[in-house]
Amino acid sequence: MKTVLMTAFEAFGGETINPSWEAVRTFDGKEIAGARIVVRQLPVVFATCGEVLTRALDEIQPDRVLCVGQAGGRADITVERVAINVDDARIPDNNQQQPIDQPIEADGPAAYFSTLPIKAMVAALREVGVPASVSQTAGTFTCNHVMYSLLHWIHTTNSKARGGFIHIPYMPEQAVHHPGVASMATSSVIQALETSLQVILSTENDIRVVGGATH
Amino acid sequence: MKTVLMTAFEAFGGETINPSWEAVRTFDGKEIAGARIVVRQLPVVFATCGEVLTRALDEIQPDRVLCVGQAGGRADITVERVAINVDDARIPDNNQQQPIDQPIEADGPAAYFSTLPIKAMVAALREVGVPASVSQTAGTFTCNHVMYSLLHWIHTTNSKARGGFIHIPYMPEQAVHHPGVASMATSSVIQALETSLQVILSTENDIRVVGGATH
Amino acid sequence: MKTVLMTAFEAFGGETINPSWEAVRTFDGKEIAGARIVVRQLPVVFATCGEVLTRALDEIQPDRVLCVGQAGGRADITVERVAINVDDARIPDNNQQQPIDQPIEADGPAAYFSTLPIKAMVAALREVGVPASVSQTAGTFTCNHVMYSLLHWIHTTNSKARGGFIHIPYMPEQAVHHPGVASMATSSVIQALETSLQVILSTENDIRVVGGATH
Amino acid sequence: MKTVLMTAFEAFGGETINPSWEAVRTFDGKEIAGARIVVRQLPVVFATCGEVLTRALDEIQPDRVLCVGQAGGRADITVERVAINVDDARIPDNNQQQPIDQPIEADGPAAYFSTLPIKAMVAALREVGVPASVSQTAGTFTCNHVMYSLLHWIHTTNSKARGGFIHIPYMPEQAVHHPGVASMATSSVIQALETSLQVILSTENDIRVVGGATH
């Protein structure tokens, strides 16, 4: 039986909830597409989020990893293509630290590409009626840090696991405090994550469809 | 027993569904806050939408009227403040007509303000966790036409009815075809409309809270 | 010889300059299309902006009036279609007052349409390479207040003057402090205003071209 | 005497001009901050843009390289942080080719970071009144391809050159055809490029200031 590790974050940036956690925690212990789902929450702290993740990876040795984070302001589910080797915090993290232009791994490569079938995921999400697109940047905050740490762990441990990152919009309850900003119902996010898991577990090679950006 | 007329539109602009109809039709025949709900669909046709509405108003003689329409691209529920006396179609209507700068009522005033408690509605929607804001323009298409026709009917028939207009975002199923554009789950829209009805039926005088725009 | 009154505002909302004043003040005393240009600055104060304007109108008795204001966040020159009879301040004015849902003129109509050829203005601006569009709302702050006061003065004094309002984006020097927000070079704004004046002075009847909004 | 190579693109995507070329071509043969400027135009063709660039690099052996491209829709000057090793064309290039998820260099790293002082450039642009920010993605079209090719050439030839990429908004003349979309005057872009060149030629180590994104 395969194991999937799903991660989400605690609240940050003045929010009292994190939509990634509200959605991801509902999967803990579930069985989807023949795989067992294990869920972990990560701190929004540069100094520890990568370590908490890699400890979980060492312990669980998952076959697939799907990390999820909040992208307040984005209107749809965005499947991240790439993580880059830099921390550049626009706001302080939950430990009041704000690193500027620091590499995540001093000897790591400049970037890692997601090893999930990102195009197939987007296609499947649209198919079930959930707005989704490929994103060419996961930012330079803890979401990108975690995605980079995940792929660095996979690479350096020679793990056969595949992994990547999904950003989700604000929940409606959050957007209430940000007039005019997009949101997505938690039920839609949960549906999106379940569909993503099914794609992740059943797709060997990604499909070739448009998903790029001119800039 | 009070009667509330709710209206929504048929699909237009290349869409196969209209989220206003998907949400509003679920209210037909319901009883909310002691009032009976009557639902009607309106054509996205400048030449007939006002007439279909006023025939329904004449027949039903409602106490409250809540007209609903799709605002593809807006991220939250927007409660309209004002309807203006002009048709100016950015795209052809469902009858292939595209009026430019034509008054809706040749002898009508330049505008009518909503007679619903728009600030109380926005406050209540936010209270229940649905993103909402006041809108200062209902556009110049059939939504504005219907809102103007409604308020003109109320004014010219000396009706004691109160009425206004709510714009709603795309449904997720529609936004799938408009990457990066906001959407709202139909369940949230339905919750928003039910909350709006309760406010409309229970609020005599609107509250005084910020809801304006600097431009 | 015809006379054109142009107005612009002082800085507000935390800004140290107002792009409308930076552009409009360059026209003072000029002669354009055979008309003499008179320029006045208006306070961003609900209690006095209308009065300062109407005193200038009484004194100057202009043939045409072009009021200009800042719309921080808009990307192009927006020619306003309509002013509505309400003050609803999102932020305090320069006199620390923040009126909520108060009529500008207790006995005035709900709205006045611009009496300038708004479609011809937009077409001419695009023709000379300046991005422009019709706007269906001038907001509910002092810009809308001034536009309403202008058209109310024209209406109640039976003046043959024609008048309206143009909103302009931030200047680049302001947008520097609002990362990601649009701006327009003052030279482009000045070109837009000069082109607008020529259209205003030469166009009897507006042209019929698309300029509406679906919402 | 130092040499700076500046590149820009030909028009693409239905446009008849490319603002990058309109701005960059004015620098050809100039001397700025003691350096000689050489300008080259690149094709918007995946198959050849990298080759045209590297031939110019081989020939000119520049000390600094500043590549510039159009980012229609962005509101400010964006200094790119990173180029990624993938072509994923949202639209066909000028040779009607539309590669999907193809590596730019089969054996190249996943990404290269700009070796220009991107934070100092943004700070200097804001200082002179031109809106600017750091961008975390150069997209997956020919702009990213050229930036990646440039940095790959620098890396593989052990060149001491430093180089990177700047995206610029539409020109106003283009935005006229995209209502509501941001633009920037060519004079502002030229000022931005001159300021950038001065920073590039005088800054050894980048400054540490905020320029990241939470997502």
PDB file of N, CA, C and O in Angstrom, chain B residues 11-51:
ATOM      1  N   ALA B  11     -28.511  32.376 -19.462  1.00  0.00           N
ATOM      2  CA  ALA B  11     -27.099  32.465 -19.836  1.00  0.00           C
ATOM      3  C   ALA B  11     -26.895  33.459 -20.969  1.00  0.00           C
ATOM      4  O   ALA B  11     -27.797  33.711 -21.768  1.00  0.00           O
ATOM      5  N   PHE B  12     -25.693  34.056 -21.024  1.00  0.00           N
ATOM      6  CA  PHE B  12     -25.375  35.006 -22.100  1.00  0.00           C
ATOM      7  C   PHE B  12     -23.864  35.075 -22.279  1.00  0.00           C
ATOM      8  O   PHE B  12     -23.112  34.509 -21.475  1.00  0.00           O
ATOM      9  N   GLY B  13     -23.472  35.773 -23.311  1.00  0.00           N
ATOM     10  CA  GLY B  13     -22.048  36.068 -23.511  1.00  0.00           C
ATOM     11  C   GLY B  13     -21.195  34.831 -23.730  1.00  0.00           C
ATOM     12  O   GLY B  13     -20.031  34.797 -23.354  1.00  0.00           O
ATOM     13  N   GLY B  14     -21.783  33.780 -24.321  1.00  0.00           N
ATOM     14  CA  GLY B  14     -20.990  32.601 -24.625  1.00  0.00           C
ATOM     15  C   GLY B  14     -21.010  31.561 -23.517  1.00  0.00           C
ATOM     16  O   GLY B  14     -20.491  30.454 -23.682  1.00  0.00           O
ATOM     17  N   GLU B  15     -21.606  31.899 -22.369  1.00  0.00           N
ATOM     18  CA  GLU B  15     -21.716  30.926 -21.273  1.00  0.00           C
ATOM     19  C   GLU B  15     -22.916  30.004 -21.527  1.00  0.00           C
ATOM     20  O   GLU B  15     -23.858  30.370 -22.227  1.00  0.00           O
ATOM     21  N   THR B  16     -22.855  28.805 -20.944  1.00  0.00           N
ATOM     22  CA  THR B  16     -23.987  27.888 -21.106  1.00  0.00           C
ATOM     23  C   THR B  16     -24.898  27.876 -19.886  1.00  0.00           C
ATOM     24  O   THR B  16     -26.004  27.344 -19.930  1.00  0.00           O
ATOM     25  N   ILE B  17     -24.415  28.441 -18.796  1.00  0.00           N
ATOM     26  CA  ILE B  17     -25.241  28.595 -17.605  1.00  0.00           C
ATOM     27  C   ILE B  17     -25.089  30.017 -17.083  1.00  0.00           C
ATOM     28  O   ILE B  17     -24.139  30.716 -17.409  1.00  0.00           O
ATOM     29  N   ASN B  18     -26.056  30.424 -16.265  1.00  0.00           N
ATOM     30  CA  ASN B  18     -25.947  31.711 -15.587  1.00  0.00           C
ATOM     31  C   ASN B  18     -26.017  31.425 -14.088  1.00  0.00           C
ATOM     32  O   ASN B  18     -27.013  30.870 -13.609  1.00  0.00           O
ATOM     33  N   PRO B  19     -24.975  31.786 -13.356  1.00  0.00           N
ATOM     34  CA  PRO B  19     -24.936  31.438 -11.928  1.00  0.00           C
ATOM     35  C   PRO B  19     -26.093  32.053 -11.148  1.00  0.00           C
ATOM     36  O   PRO B  19     -26.496  31.524 -10.114  1.00  0.00           O
ATOM     37  N   SER B  20     -26.610  33.173 -11.652  1.00  0.00           N
ATOM     38  CA  SER B  20     -27.729  33.797 -10.938  1.00  0.00           C
ATOM     39  C   SER B  20     -28.944  32.872 -10.982  1.00  0.00           C
ATOM     40  O   SER B  20     -29.654  32.714  -9.992  1.00  0.00           O
ATOM     41  N   TRP B  21     -29.164  32.256 -12.115  1.00  0.00           N
ATOM     42  CA  TRP B  21     -30.316  31.348 -12.222  1.00  0.00           C
ATOM     43  C   TRP B  21     -30.092  30.076 -11.409  1.00  0.00           C
ATOM     44  O   TRP B  21     -31.002  29.582 -10.735  1.00  0.00           O
ATOM     45  N   GLU B  22     -28.863  29.550 -11.440  1.00  0.00           N
ATOM     46  CA  GLU B  22     -28.561  28.333 -10.686  1.00  0.00           C
ATOM     47  C   GLU B  22     -28.811  28.540  -9.197  1.00  0.00           C
ATOM     48  O   GLU B  22     -29.268  27.631  -8.499  1.00  0.00           O
ATOM     49  N   ALA B  23     -28.537  29.726  -8.714  1.00  0.00           N
ATOM     50  CA  ALA B  23     -28.734  29.997  -7.280  1.00  0.00           C
ATOM     51  C   ALA B  23     -30.182  30.381  -6.986  1.00  0.00           C
ATOM     52  O   ALA B  23     -30.804  29.851  -6.064  1.00  0.00           O
ATOM     53  N   VAL B  24     -30.728  31.272  -7.782  1.00  0.00           N
ATOM     54  CA  VAL B  24     -32.052  31.830  -7.477  1.00  0.00           C
ATOM     55  C   VAL B  24     -33.156  30.789  -7.613  1.00  0.00           C
ATOM     56  O   VAL B  24     -34.103  30.754  -6.820  1.00  0.00           O
ATOM     57  N   ARG B  25     -33.032  29.912  -8.606  1.00  0.00           N
ATOM     58  CA  ARG B  25     -34.125  28.958  -8.833  1.00  0.00           C
ATOM     59  C   ARG B  25     -34.362  28.031  -7.637  1.00  0.00           C
ATOM     60  O   ARG B  25     -35.449  27.484  -7.475  1.00  0.00           O
ATOM     61  N   THR B  26     -33.338  27.880  -6.794  1.00  0.00           N
ATOM     62  CA  THR B  26     -33.506  27.003  -5.625  1.00  0.00           C
ATOM     63  C   THR B  26     -34.433  27.614  -4.576  1.00  0.00           C
ATOM     64  O   THR B  26     -34.832  26.923  -3.643  1.00  0.00           O
ATOM     65  N   PHE B  27     -34.753  28.892  -4.740  1.00  0.00           N
ATOM     66  CA  PHE B  27     -35.605  29.561  -3.740  1.00  0.00           C
ATOM     67  C   PHE B  27     -37.090  29.512  -4.089  1.00  0.00           C
ATOM     68  O   PHE B  27     -37.927  29.892  -3.262  1.00  0.00           O
ATOM     69  N   ASP B  28     -37.415  29.057  -5.282  1.00  0.00           N
ATOM     70  CA  ASP B  28     -38.805  29.152  -5.741  1.00  0.00           C
ATOM     71  C   ASP B  28     -39.753  28.389  -4.817  1.00  0.00           C
ATOM     72  O   ASP B  28     -39.568  27.196  -4.568  1.00  0.00           O
ATOM     73  N   GLY B  29     -40.759  29.093  -4.297  1.00  0.00           N
ATOM     74  CA  GLY B  29     -41.770  28.478  -3.453  1.00  0.00           C
ATOM     75  C   GLY B  29     -41.376  28.364  -1.991  1.00  0.00           C
ATOM     76  O   GLY B  29     -42.181  27.961  -1.146  1.00  0.00           O
ATOM     77  N   LYS B  30     -40.144  28.723  -1.685  1.00  0.00           N
ATOM     78  CA  LYS B  30     -39.691  28.632  -0.287  1.00  0.00           C
ATOM     79  C   LYS B  30     -40.332  29.710   0.573  1.00  0.00           C
ATOM     80  O   LYS B  30     -40.872  30.703   0.072  1.00  0.00           O
ATOM     81  N   GLU B  31     -40.251  29.498   1.875  1.00  0.00           N
ATOM     82  CA  GLU B  31     -40.716  30.503   2.815  1.00  0.00           C
ATOM     83  C   GLU B  31     -39.514  30.904   3.659  1.00  0.00           C
ATOM     84  O   GLU B  31     -38.868  30.065   4.289  1.00  0.00           O
ATOM     85  N   ILE B  32     -39.184  32.177   3.632  1.00  0.00           N
ATOM     86  CA  ILE B  32     -38.006  32.657   4.358  1.00  0.00           C
ATOM     87  C   ILE B  32     -38.384  33.873   5.183  1.00  0.00           C
ATOM     88  O   ILE B  32     -38.981  34.823   4.661  1.00  0.00           O
ATOM     89  N   ALA B  33     -38.053  33.813   6.462  1.00  0.00           N
ATOM     90  CA  ALA B  33     -38.367  34.923   7.373  1.00  0.00           C
ATOM     91  C   ALA B  33     -39.839  35.306   7.247  1.00  0.00           C
ATOM     92  O   ALA B  33     -40.208  36.490   7.256  1.00  0.00           O
ATOM     93  N   GLY B  34     -40.676  34.302   7.122  1.00  0.00           N
ATOM     94  CA  GLY B  34     -42.115  34.561   7.072  1.00  0.00           C
ATOM     95  C   GLY B  34     -42.626  35.079   5.749  1.00  0.00           C
ATOM     96  O   GLY B  34     -43.788  35.497   5.642  1.00  0.00           O
ATOM     97  N   ALA B  35     -41.797  35.049   4.733  1.00  0.00           N
ATOM     98  CA  ALA B  35     -42.227  35.544   3.417  1.00  0.00           C
ATOM     99  C   ALA B  35     -42.167  34.426   2.377  1.00  0.00           C
ATOM    100  O   ALA B  35     -41.335  33.522   2.452  1.00  0.00           O
ATOM    101  N   ARG B  36     -43.091  34.535   1.434  1.00  0.00           N
ATOM    102  CA  ARG B  36     -43.152  33.578   0.345  1.00  0.00           C
ATOM    103  C   ARG B  36     -42.249  34.060  -0.799  1.00  0.00           C
ATOM    104  O   ARG B  36     -42.295  35.243  -1.162  1.00  0.00           O
ATOM    105  N   ILE B  37     -41.453  33.162  -1.329  1.00  0.00           N
ATOM    106  CA  ILE B  37     -40.518  33.544  -2.399  1.00  0.00           C
ATOM    107  C   ILE B  37     -41.069  33.087  -3.757  1.00  0.00           C
ATOM    108  O   ILE B  37     -41.403  31.910  -3.929  1.00  0.00           O
ATOM    109  N   VAL B  38     -41.126  34.021  -4.677  1.00  0.00           N
ATOM    110  CA  VAL B  38     -41.518  33.710  -6.054  1.00  0.00           C
ATOM    111  C   VAL B  38     -40.315  34.020  -6.957  1.00  0.00           C
ATOM    112  O   VAL B  38     -39.696  35.080  -6.810  1.00  0.00           O
ATOM    113  N   VAL B  39     -40.031  33.098  -7.841  1.00  0.00           N
ATOM    114  CA  VAL B  39     -38.831  33.230  -8.673  1.00  0.00           C
ATOM    115  C   VAL B  39     -39.197  33.362 -10.155  1.00  0.00           C
ATOM    116  O   VAL B  39     -40.087  32.664 -10.632  1.00  0.00           O
ATOM    117  N   ARG B  40     -38.529  34.242 -10.859  1.00  0.00           N
ATOM    118  CA  ARG B  40     -38.720  34.368 -12.305  1.00  0.00           C
ATOM    119  C   ARG B  40     -37.370  34.499 -13.016  1.00  0.00           C
ATOM    120  O   ARG B  40     -36.469  35.160 -12.504  1.00  0.00           O
ATOM    121  N   GLN B  41     -37.299  33.888 -14.194  1.00  0.00           N
ATOM    122  CA  GLN B  41     -36.098  34.068 -15.023  1.00  0.00           C
ATOM    123  C   GLN B  41     -36.355  35.176 -16.049  1.00  0.00           C
ATOM    124  O   GLN B  41     -37.443  35.260 -16.627  1.00  0.00           O
ATOM    125  N   LEU B  42     -35.349  35.996 -16.264  1.00  0.00           N
ATOM    126  CA  LEU B  42     -35.463  37.091 -17.223  1.00  0.00           C
ATOM    127  C   LEU B  42     -34.547  36.839 -18.415  1.00  0.00           C
ATOM    128  O   LEU B  42     -33.463  36.267 -18.268  1.00  0.00           O
ATOM    129  N   PRO B  43     -34.980  37.278 -19.596  1.00  0.00           N
ATOM    130  CA  PRO B  43     -34.130  37.132 -20.777  1.00  0.00           C
ATOM    131  C   PRO B  43     -33.011  38.178 -20.777  1.00  0.00           C
ATOM    132  O   PRO B  43     -33.188  39.278 -20.255  1.00  0.00           O
ATOM    133  N   VAL B  44     -31.866  37.829 -21.337  1.00  0.00           N
ATOM    134  CA  VAL B  44     -30.786  38.804 -21.515  1.00  0.00           C
ATOM    135  C   VAL B  44     -31.014  39.470 -22.876  1.00  0.00           C
ATOM    136  O   VAL B  44     -30.273  39.294 -23.841  1.00  0.00           O
ATOM    137  N   VAL B  45     -32.091  40.215 -22.913  1.00  0.00           N
ATOM    138  CA  VAL B  45     -32.554  40.878 -24.129  1.00  0.00           C
ATOM    139  C   VAL B  45     -33.040  42.266 -23.707  1.00  0.00           C
ATOM    140  O   VAL B  45     -33.984  42.375 -22.907  1.00  0.00           O
ATOM    141  N   PHE B  46     -32.393  43.292 -24.229  1.00  0.00           N
ATOM    142  CA  PHE B  46     -32.777  44.654 -23.835  1.00  0.00           C
ATOM    143  C   PHE B  46     -34.259  44.931 -24.112  1.00  0.00           C
ATOM    144  O   PHE B  46     -34.945  45.544 -23.304  1.00  0.00           O
ATOM    145  N   ALA B  47     -34.736  44.436 -25.248  1.00  0.00           N
ATOM    146  CA  ALA B  47     -36.088  44.800 -25.698  1.00  0.00           C
ATOM    147  C   ALA B  47     -37.183  44.200 -24.820  1.00  0.00           C
ATOM    148  O   ALA B  47     -38.301  44.726 -24.789  1.00  0.00           O
ATOM    149  N   THR B  48     -36.881  43.115 -24.111  1.00  0.00           N
ATOM    150  CA  THR B  48     -37.958  42.421 -23.396  1.00  0.00           C
ATOM    151  C   THR B  48     -37.715  42.242 -21.903  1.00  0.00           C
ATOM    152  O   THR B  48     -38.672  41.990 -21.155  1.00  0.00           O
ATOM    153  N   CYS B  49     -36.482  42.374 -21.417  1.00  0.00           N
ATOM    154  CA  CYS B  49     -36.213  42.037 -20.010  1.00  0.00           C
ATOM    155  C   CYS B  49     -37.010  42.932 -19.064  1.00  0.00           C
ATOM    156  O   CYS B  49     -37.525  42.456 -18.035  1.00  0.00           O
ATOM    157  N   GLY B  50     -37.123  44.209 -19.403  1.00  0.00           N
ATOM    158  CA  GLY B  50     -37.873  45.116 -18.544  1.00  0.00           C
ATOM    159  C   GLY B  50     -39.353  44.776 -18.534  1.00  0.00           C
ATOM    160  O   GLY B  50     -40.017  44.811 -17.481  1.00  0.00           O
ATOM    161  N   GLU B  51     -39.838  44.405 -19.686  1.00  0.00           N
ATOM    162  CA  GLU B  51     -41.265  44.093 -19.819  1.00  0.00           C
ATOM    163  C   GLU B  51     -41.608  42.802 -19.080  1.00  0.00           C
ATOM    164  O   GLU B  51     -42.636  42.720 -18.397  1.00  0.00           O
TER     165      GLU B  51
END
